CSV table of C-alpha atoms and ligand atoms in Angstrom, one decimal:
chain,number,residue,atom,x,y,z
A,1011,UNK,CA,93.2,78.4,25.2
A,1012,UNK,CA,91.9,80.2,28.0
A,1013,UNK,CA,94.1,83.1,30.3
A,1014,UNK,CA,94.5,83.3,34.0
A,1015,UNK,CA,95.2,86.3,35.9
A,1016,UNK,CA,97.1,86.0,39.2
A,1017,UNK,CA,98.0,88.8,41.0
A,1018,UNK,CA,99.0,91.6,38.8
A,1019,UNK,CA,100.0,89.0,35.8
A,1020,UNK,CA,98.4,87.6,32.9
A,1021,UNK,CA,98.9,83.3,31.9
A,1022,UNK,CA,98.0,81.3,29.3
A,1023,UNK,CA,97.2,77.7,28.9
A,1024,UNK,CA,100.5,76.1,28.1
A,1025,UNK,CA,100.6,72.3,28.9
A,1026,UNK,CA,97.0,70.1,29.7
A,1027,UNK,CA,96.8,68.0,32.7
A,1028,UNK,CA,96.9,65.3,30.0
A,1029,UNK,CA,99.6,66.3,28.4
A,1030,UNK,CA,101.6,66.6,31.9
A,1031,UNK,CA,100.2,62.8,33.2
A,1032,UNK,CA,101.9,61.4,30.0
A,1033,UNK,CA,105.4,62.9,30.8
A,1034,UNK,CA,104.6,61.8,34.4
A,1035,UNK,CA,104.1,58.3,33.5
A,1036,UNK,CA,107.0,58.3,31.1
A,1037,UNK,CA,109.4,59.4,33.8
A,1038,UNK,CA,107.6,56.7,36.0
A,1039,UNK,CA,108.5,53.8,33.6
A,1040,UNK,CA,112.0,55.1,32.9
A,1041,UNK,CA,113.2,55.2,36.4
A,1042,UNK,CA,111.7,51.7,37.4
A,1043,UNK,CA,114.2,50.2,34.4
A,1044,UNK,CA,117.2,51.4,35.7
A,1045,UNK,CA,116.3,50.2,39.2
A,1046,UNK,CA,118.1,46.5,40.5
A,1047,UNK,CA,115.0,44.5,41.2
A,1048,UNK,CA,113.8,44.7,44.5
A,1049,UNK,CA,115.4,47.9,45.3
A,1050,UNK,CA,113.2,49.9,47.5
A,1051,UNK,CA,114.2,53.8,46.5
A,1052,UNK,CA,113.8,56.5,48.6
A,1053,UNK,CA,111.5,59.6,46.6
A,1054,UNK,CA,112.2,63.0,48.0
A,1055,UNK,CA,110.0,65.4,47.1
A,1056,UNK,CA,111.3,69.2,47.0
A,1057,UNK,CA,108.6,71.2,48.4
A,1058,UNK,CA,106.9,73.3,47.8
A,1059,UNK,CA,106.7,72.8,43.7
A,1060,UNK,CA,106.6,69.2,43.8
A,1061,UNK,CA,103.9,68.0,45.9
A,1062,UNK,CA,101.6,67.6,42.8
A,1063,UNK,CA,104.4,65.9,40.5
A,1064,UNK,CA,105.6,63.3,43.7
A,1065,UNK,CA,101.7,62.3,44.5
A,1066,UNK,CA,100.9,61.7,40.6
A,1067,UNK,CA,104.7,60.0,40.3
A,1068,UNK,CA,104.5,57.5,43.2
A,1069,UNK,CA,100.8,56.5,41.9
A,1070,UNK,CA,102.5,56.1,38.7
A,1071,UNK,CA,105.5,53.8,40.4
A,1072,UNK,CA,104.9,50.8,40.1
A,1073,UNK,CA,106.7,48.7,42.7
A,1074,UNK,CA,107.6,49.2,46.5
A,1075,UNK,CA,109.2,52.7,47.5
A,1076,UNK,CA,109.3,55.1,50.2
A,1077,UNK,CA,108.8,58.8,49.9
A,1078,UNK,CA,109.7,61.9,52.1
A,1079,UNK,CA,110.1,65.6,51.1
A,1080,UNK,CA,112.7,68.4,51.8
A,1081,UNK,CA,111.6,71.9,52.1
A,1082,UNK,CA,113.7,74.7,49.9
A,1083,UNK,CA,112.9,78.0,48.7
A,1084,UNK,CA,114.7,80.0,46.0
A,1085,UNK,CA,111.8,82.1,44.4
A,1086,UNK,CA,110.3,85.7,44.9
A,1087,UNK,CA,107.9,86.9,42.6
A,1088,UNK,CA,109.0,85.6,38.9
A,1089,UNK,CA,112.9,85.8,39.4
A,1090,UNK,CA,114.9,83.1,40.6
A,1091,UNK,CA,116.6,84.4,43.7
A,1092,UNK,CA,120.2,83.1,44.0
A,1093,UNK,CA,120.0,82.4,47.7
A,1094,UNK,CA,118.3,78.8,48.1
A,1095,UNK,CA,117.0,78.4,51.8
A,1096,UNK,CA,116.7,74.6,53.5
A,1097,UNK,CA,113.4,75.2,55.5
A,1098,UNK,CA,112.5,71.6,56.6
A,1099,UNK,CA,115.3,69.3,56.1
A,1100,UNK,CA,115.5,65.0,55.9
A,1101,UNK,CA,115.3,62.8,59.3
A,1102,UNK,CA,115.5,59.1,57.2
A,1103,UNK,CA,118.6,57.5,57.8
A,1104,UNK,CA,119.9,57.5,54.2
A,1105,UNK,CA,122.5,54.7,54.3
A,1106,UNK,CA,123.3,53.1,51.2
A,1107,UNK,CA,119.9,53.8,50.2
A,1108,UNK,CA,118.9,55.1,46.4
A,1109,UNK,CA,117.6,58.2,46.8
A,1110,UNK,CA,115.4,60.0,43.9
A,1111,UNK,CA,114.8,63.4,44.0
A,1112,UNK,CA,111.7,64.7,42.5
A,1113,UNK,CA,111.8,68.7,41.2
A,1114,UNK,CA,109.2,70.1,39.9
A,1115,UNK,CA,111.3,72.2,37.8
A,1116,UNK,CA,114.6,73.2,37.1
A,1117,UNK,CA,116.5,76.6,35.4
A,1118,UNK,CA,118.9,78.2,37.0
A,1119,UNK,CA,120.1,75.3,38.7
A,1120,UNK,CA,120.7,76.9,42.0
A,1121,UNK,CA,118.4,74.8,44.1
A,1122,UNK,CA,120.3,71.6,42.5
A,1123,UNK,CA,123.4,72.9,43.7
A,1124,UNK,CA,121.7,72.8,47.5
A,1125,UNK,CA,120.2,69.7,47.3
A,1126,UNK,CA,123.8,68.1,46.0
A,1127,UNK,CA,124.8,69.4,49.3
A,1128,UNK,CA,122.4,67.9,51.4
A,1129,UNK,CA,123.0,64.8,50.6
A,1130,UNK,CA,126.8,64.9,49.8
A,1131,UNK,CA,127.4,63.5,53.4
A,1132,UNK,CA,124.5,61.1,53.9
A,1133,UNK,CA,126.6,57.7,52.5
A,1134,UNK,CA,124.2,57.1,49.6
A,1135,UNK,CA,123.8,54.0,47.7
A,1136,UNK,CA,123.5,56.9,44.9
A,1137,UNK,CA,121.6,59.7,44.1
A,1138,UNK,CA,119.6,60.5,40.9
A,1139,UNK,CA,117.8,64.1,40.4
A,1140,UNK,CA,114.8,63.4,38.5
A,1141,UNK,CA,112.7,66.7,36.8
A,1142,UNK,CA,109.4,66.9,35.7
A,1143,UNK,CA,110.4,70.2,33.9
A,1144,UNK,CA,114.0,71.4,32.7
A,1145,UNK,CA,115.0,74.6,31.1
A,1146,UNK,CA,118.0,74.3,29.2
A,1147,UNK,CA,118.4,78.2,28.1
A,1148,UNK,CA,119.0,79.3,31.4
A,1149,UNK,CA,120.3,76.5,33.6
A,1150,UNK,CA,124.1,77.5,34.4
A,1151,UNK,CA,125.6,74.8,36.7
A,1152,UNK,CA,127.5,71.5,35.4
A,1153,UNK,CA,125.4,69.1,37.3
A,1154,UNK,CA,123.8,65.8,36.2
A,1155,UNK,CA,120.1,65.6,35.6
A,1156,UNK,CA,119.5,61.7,35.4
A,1157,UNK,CA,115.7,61.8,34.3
A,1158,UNK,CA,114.1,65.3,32.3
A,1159,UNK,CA,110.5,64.8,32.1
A,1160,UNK,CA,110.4,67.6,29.0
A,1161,UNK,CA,112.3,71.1,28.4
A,1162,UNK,CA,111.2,73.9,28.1
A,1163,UNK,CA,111.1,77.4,27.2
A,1164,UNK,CA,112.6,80.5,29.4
A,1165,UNK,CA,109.3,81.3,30.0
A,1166,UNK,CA,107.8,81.7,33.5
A,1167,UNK,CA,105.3,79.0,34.4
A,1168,UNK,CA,102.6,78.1,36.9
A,1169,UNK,CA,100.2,75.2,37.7
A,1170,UNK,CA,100.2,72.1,38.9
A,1171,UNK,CA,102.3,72.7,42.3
A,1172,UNK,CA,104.1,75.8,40.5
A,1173,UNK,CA,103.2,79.8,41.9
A,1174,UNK,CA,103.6,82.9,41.1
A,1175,UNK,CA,104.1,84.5,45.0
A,1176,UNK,CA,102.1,82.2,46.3
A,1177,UNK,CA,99.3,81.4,43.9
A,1178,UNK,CA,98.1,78.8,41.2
A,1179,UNK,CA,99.5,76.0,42.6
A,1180,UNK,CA,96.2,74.1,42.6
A,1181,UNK,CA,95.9,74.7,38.5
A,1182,UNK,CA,95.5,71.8,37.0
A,1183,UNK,CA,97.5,72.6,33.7
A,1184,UNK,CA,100.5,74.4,33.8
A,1185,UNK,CA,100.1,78.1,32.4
A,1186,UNK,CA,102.8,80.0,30.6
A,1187,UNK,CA,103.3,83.7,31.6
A,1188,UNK,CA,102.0,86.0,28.9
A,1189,UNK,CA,104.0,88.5,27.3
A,1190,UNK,CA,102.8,89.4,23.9
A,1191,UNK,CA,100.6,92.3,23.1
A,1192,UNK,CA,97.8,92.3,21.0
A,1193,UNK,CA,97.3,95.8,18.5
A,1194,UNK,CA,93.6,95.9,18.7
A,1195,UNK,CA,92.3,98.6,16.8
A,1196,UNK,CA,88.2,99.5,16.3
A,1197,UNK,CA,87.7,100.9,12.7
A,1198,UNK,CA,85.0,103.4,13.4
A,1199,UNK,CA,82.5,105.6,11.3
A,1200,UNK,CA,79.3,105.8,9.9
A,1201,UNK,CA,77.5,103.1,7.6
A,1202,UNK,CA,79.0,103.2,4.1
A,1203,UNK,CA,82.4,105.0,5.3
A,1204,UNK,CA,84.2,102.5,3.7
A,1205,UNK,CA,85.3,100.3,6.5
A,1206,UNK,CA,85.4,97.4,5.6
A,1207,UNK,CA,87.2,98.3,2.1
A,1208,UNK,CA,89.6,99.8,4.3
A,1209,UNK,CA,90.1,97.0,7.0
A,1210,UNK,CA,90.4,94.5,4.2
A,1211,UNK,CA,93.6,96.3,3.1
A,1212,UNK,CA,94.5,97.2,7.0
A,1213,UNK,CA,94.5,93.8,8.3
A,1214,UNK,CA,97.4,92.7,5.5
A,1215,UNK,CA,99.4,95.5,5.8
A,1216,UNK,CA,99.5,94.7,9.7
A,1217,UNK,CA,98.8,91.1,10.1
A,1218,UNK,CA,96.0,91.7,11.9
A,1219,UNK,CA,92.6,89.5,12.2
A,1220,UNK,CA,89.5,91.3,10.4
A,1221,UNK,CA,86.6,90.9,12.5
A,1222,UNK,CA,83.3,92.4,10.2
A,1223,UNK,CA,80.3,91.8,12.4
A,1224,UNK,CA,77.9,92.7,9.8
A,1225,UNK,CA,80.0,89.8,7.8
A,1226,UNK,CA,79.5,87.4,10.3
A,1227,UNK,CA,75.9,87.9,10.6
A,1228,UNK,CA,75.8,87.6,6.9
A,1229,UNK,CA,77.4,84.4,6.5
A,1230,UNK,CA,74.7,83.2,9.3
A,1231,UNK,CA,72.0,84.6,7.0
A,1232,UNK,CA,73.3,83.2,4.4
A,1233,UNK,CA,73.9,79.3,5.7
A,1234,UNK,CA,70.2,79.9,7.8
A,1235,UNK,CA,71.8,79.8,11.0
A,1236,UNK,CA,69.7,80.0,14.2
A,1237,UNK,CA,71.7,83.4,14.6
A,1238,UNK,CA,71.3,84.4,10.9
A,1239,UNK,CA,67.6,84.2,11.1
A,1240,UNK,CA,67.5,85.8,14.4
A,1241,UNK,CA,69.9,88.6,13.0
A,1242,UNK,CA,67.7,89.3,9.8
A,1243,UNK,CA,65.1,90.4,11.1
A,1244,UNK,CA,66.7,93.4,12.5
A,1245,UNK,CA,69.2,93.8,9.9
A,1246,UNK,CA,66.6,93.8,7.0
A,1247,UNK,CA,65.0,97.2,8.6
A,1248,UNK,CA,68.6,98.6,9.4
A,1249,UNK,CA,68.1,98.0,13.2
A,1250,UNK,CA,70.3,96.9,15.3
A,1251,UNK,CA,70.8,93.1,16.4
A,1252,UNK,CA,70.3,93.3,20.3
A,1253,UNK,CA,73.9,93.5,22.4
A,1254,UNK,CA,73.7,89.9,24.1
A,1255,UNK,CA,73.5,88.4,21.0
A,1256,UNK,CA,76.3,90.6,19.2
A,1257,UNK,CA,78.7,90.9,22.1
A,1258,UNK,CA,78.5,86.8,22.5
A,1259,UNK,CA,79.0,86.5,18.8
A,1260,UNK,CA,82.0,88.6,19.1
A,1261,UNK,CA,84.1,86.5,22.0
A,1262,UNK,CA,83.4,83.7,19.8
A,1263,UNK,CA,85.1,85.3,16.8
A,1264,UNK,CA,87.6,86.7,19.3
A,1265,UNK,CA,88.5,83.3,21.0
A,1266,UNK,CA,88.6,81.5,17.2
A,1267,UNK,CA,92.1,83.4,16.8
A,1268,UNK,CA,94.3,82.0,19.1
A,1269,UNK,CA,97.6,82.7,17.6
A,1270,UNK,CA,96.1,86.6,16.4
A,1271,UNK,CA,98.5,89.6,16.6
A,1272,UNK,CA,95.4,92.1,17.4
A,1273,UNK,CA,92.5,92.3,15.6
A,1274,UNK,CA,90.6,95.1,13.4
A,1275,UNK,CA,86.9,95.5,15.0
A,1276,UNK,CA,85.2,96.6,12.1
A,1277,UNK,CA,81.2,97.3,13.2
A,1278,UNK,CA,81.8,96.4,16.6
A,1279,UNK,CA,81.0,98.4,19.2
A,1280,UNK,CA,78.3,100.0,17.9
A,1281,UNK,CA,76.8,101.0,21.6
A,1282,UNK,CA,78.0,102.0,24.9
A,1283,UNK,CA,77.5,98.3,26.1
A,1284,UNK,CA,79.0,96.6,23.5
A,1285,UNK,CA,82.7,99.3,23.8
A,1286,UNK,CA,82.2,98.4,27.9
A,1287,UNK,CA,81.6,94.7,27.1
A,1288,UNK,CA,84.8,94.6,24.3
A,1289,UNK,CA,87.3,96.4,27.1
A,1290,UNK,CA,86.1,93.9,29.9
A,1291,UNK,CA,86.8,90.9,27.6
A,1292,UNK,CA,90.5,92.0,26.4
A,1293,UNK,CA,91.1,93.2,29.9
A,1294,UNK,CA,90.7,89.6,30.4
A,1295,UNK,CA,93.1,88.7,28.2
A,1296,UNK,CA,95.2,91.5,29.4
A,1297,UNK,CA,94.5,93.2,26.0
A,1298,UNK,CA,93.2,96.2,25.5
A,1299,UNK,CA,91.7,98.2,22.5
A,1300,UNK,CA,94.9,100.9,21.3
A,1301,UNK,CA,92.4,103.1,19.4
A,1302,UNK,CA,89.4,103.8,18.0
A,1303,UNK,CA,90.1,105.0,14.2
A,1304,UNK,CA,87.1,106.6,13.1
A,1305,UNK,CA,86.6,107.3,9.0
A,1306,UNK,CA,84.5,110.9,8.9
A,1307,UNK,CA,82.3,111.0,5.6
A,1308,UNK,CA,79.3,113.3,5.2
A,1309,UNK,CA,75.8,111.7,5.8
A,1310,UNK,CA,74.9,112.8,2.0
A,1311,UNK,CA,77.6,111.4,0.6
A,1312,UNK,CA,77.3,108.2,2.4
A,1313,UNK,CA,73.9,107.8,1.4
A,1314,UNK,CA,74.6,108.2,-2.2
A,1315,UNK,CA,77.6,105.9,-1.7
A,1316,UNK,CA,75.0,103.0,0.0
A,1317,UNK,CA,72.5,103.4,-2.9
A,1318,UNK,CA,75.2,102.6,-5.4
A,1319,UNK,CA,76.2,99.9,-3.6
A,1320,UNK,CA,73.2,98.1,-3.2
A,1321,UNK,CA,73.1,97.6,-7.5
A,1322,UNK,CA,75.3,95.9,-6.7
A,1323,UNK,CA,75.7,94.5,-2.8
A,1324,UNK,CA,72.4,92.2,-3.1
A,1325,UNK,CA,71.8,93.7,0.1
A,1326,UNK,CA,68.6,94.4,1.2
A,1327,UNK,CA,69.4,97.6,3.9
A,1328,UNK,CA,71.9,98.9,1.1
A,1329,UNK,CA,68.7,99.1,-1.7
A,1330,UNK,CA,66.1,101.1,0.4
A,1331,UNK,CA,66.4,104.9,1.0
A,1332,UNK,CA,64.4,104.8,3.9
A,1333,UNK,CA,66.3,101.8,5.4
A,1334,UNK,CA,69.6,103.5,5.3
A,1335,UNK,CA,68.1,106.6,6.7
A,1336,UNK,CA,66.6,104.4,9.9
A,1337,UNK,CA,70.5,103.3,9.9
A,1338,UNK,CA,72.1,106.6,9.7
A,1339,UNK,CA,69.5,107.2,12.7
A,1340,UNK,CA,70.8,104.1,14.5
A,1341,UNK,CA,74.1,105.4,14.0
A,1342,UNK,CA,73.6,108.8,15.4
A,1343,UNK,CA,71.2,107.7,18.7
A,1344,UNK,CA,73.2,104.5,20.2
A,1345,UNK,CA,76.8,104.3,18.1
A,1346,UNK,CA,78.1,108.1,17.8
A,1347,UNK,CA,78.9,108.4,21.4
A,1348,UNK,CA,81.4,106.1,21.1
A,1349,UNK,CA,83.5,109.0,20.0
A,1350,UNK,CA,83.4,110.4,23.0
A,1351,UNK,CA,83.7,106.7,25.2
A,1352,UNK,CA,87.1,106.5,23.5
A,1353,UNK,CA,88.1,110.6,23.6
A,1354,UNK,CA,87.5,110.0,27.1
A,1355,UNK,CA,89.9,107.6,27.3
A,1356,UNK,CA,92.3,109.6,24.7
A,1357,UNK,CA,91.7,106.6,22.2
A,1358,UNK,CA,90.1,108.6,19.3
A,1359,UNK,CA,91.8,109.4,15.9
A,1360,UNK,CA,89.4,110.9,13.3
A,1361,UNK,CA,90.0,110.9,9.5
A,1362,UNK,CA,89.5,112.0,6.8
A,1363,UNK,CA,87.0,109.6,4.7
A,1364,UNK,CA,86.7,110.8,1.6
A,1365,UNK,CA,89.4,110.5,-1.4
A,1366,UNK,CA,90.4,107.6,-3.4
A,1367,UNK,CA,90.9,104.2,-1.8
A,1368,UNK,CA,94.5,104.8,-1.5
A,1369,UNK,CA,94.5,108.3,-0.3
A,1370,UNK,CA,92.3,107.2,2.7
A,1371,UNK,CA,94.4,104.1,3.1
A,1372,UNK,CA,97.3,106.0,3.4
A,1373,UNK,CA,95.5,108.2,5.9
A,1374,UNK,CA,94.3,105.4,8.0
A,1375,UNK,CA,97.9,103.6,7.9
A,1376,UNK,CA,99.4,107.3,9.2
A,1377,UNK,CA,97.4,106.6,12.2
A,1378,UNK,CA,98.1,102.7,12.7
A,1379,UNK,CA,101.6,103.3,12.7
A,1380,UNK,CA,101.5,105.3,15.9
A,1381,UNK,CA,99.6,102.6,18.1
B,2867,LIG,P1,77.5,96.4,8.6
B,2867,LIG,O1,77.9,95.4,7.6
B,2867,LIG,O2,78.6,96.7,9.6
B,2867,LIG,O3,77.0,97.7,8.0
B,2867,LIG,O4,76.3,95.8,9.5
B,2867,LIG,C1,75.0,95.5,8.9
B,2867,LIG,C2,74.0,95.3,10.0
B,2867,LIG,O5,74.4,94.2,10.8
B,2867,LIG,C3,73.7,96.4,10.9
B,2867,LIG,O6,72.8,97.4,10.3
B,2867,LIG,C4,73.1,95.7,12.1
B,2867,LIG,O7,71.8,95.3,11.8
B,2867,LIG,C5,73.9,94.4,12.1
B,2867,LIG,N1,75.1,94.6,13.0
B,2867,LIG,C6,76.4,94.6,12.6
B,2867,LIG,N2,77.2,94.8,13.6
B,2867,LIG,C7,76.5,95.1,14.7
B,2867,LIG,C8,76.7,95.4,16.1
B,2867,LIG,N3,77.9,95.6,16.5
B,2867,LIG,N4,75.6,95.6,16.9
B,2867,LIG,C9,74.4,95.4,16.4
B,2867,LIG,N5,74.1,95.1,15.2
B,2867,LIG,C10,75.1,94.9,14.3
């Protein structure tokens, strides 16, 4: 799935070019049945939406036909306006001729009522309104559609011939207007805070993805991935894994959730460039990060905590004082000023770290419910 932004809106992928050529092709076939043999039909396009749907139709058509297009307008913006305006009208003699119309889409129903009236005094053979795309929910007038390529949704679309004021018509895939919003929280603090105790219960209680990148680069270790062994030989000292690779690995993880409510960065960003890197990508998306919850614990403490951990954690920067020091130190040089990235941008919400594993789940949940 990938998202467009056009003007001042965010789409996402709703319907392949594929996907649109088969419903093309269907309505194609469908209409060529109920023709009499030999019937040459008349096509007329409704500009400007349709000039994608009529070329791929008429390729699809198989049998003599001519083909000419009318020119309304109706939309501003993403609202249907209720005045429909003829801009280019039909110069064919339309005798007792079978004339098709091809819409790109129909919802309201108020440019059908405009084109009934155009051709209400032409002395038609008949007239059939073919659609590549209907929307049931919201069309309002008692007119017959003879052909409905596929319903769909209430939902503002573009592509293939469609706009929003003017742009993606040249899509290829029709795109679906975007209006859910992710809750993408960063679960902050020091190593050994408890974060990823803490996310595990997070994530449930708000349906939310958990994204651990210190898991991830485990599970590469682990399965001798080209990334695990690149990652382990920073991670076994407690460095850092550089930013390209980490950031990249990260819009991976991101783009695997498709369907995700908002996710729970846990261990991600850990430098300046990685917190720029995370807002460009969901800004993308139009997403953004609602807050940076950051789990405050003493450094003694912590240390303590990571020694006990690694009896049992079988990992190898959890079992070496001097390794979880040069982490501490890692932590303090390029990851604490993320504090301040996300004060800046009034994004930060400390808390308290140490107490049971309820107490400071409660804490933390105090804080999610507010963004
Ligand atoms: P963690 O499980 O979050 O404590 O991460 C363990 C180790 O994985 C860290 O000490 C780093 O070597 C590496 N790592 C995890 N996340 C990142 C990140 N965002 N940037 C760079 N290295 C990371």
């Amino acid at each position: 799935m990938s998202t467009i932004k056009l003007h001042d809106k965010y789409f996402k992928t709703y319907l392949s070019k594929d996907k649109i050529a088969k419903v093309v092709a269907y309505l194609a076939k469908e209409i060529a049945l109920d023709l009499e043999k030999g019937e040459i039909p008349i096509f007329v396009g409704i500009l400007n939406g349709s000039f994608m749907f009529a070329a791929d139709f008429i390729r699809e058509y198989e049998g003599d036909c001519e083909v000419s297009f009318v020119k309304l307008a109706s939309y501003q913006g993403t609202k249907s306006q209720g005045k429909v305006k003829q801009l280019v009208g039909i110069n064919e003699d339309l005798k007792g001729r079978t004339v098709i119309i091809l819409e790109d889409i129909i919802d309201t129903g108020n440019t059908l009522v405009e084109i009934y009236d155009i051709f209400r005094d032409k002395q038609l053979k008949q007239l059939k309104i073919a659609t590549l795309f209907f929307k049931p929910d919201v069309f309002r007038k008692g007119l017959p559609i003879d052909y409905i390529g596929m319903s769909i949704p209430d939902k503002f679309v573009v592509g293939y011939g469609l706009d929003y004021d003017g742009l993606g018509r040249n899509l290829a895939d029709i795109y679906q207007l975007t209006t859910h919003k992710m809750t993408n929280i960063v679960l902050f603090g020091p190593p050994g805070a408890g974060k990823g105790t803490q996310a595990t219960l997070l994530k449930d209680k708000y349906n939310l993805v958990h994204i651990s990148t210190g898991d991830v680069f485990r599970f590469n270790i682990k399965n001798n991935t080209e990334l695990g062994i690149l990652a382990k030989s920073f991670m076994d000292k407690g460095d850092l894994v550089p930013d390209e690779v980490t950031i990249e690995m990260l819009k991976a993880e991101v783009d695997k959730n498709t369907e995700a409510k908002g996710f729970i960065f846990d261990g991600f960003p850990r430098t300046e460039l990685q917190a720029k890197a995370l807002d460009a990508f969901l800004a993308e998306k139009g997403e953004k990060i609602n807050g940076m919850v950051a789990l405050e614990v003493n450094e003694d403490l912590l240390v303590k905590r990571l020694l006990k951990r690694g009896e049992t954690s079988g990992r190898p920067d959890d079992q070496d004082e001097t390794k979880i020091r040069n982490r501490f130190n890692e932590y303090e040089t390029k990851t604490a000023i993320l504090k301040d990235y996300y004060e800046a941008q009034k994004k930060y919400f400390g808390v308290n770290g140490v107490g049971t594993i309820e107490e400071v789940n409660q804490r933390l949940s105090d804080v999610f419910d507010t963004l």
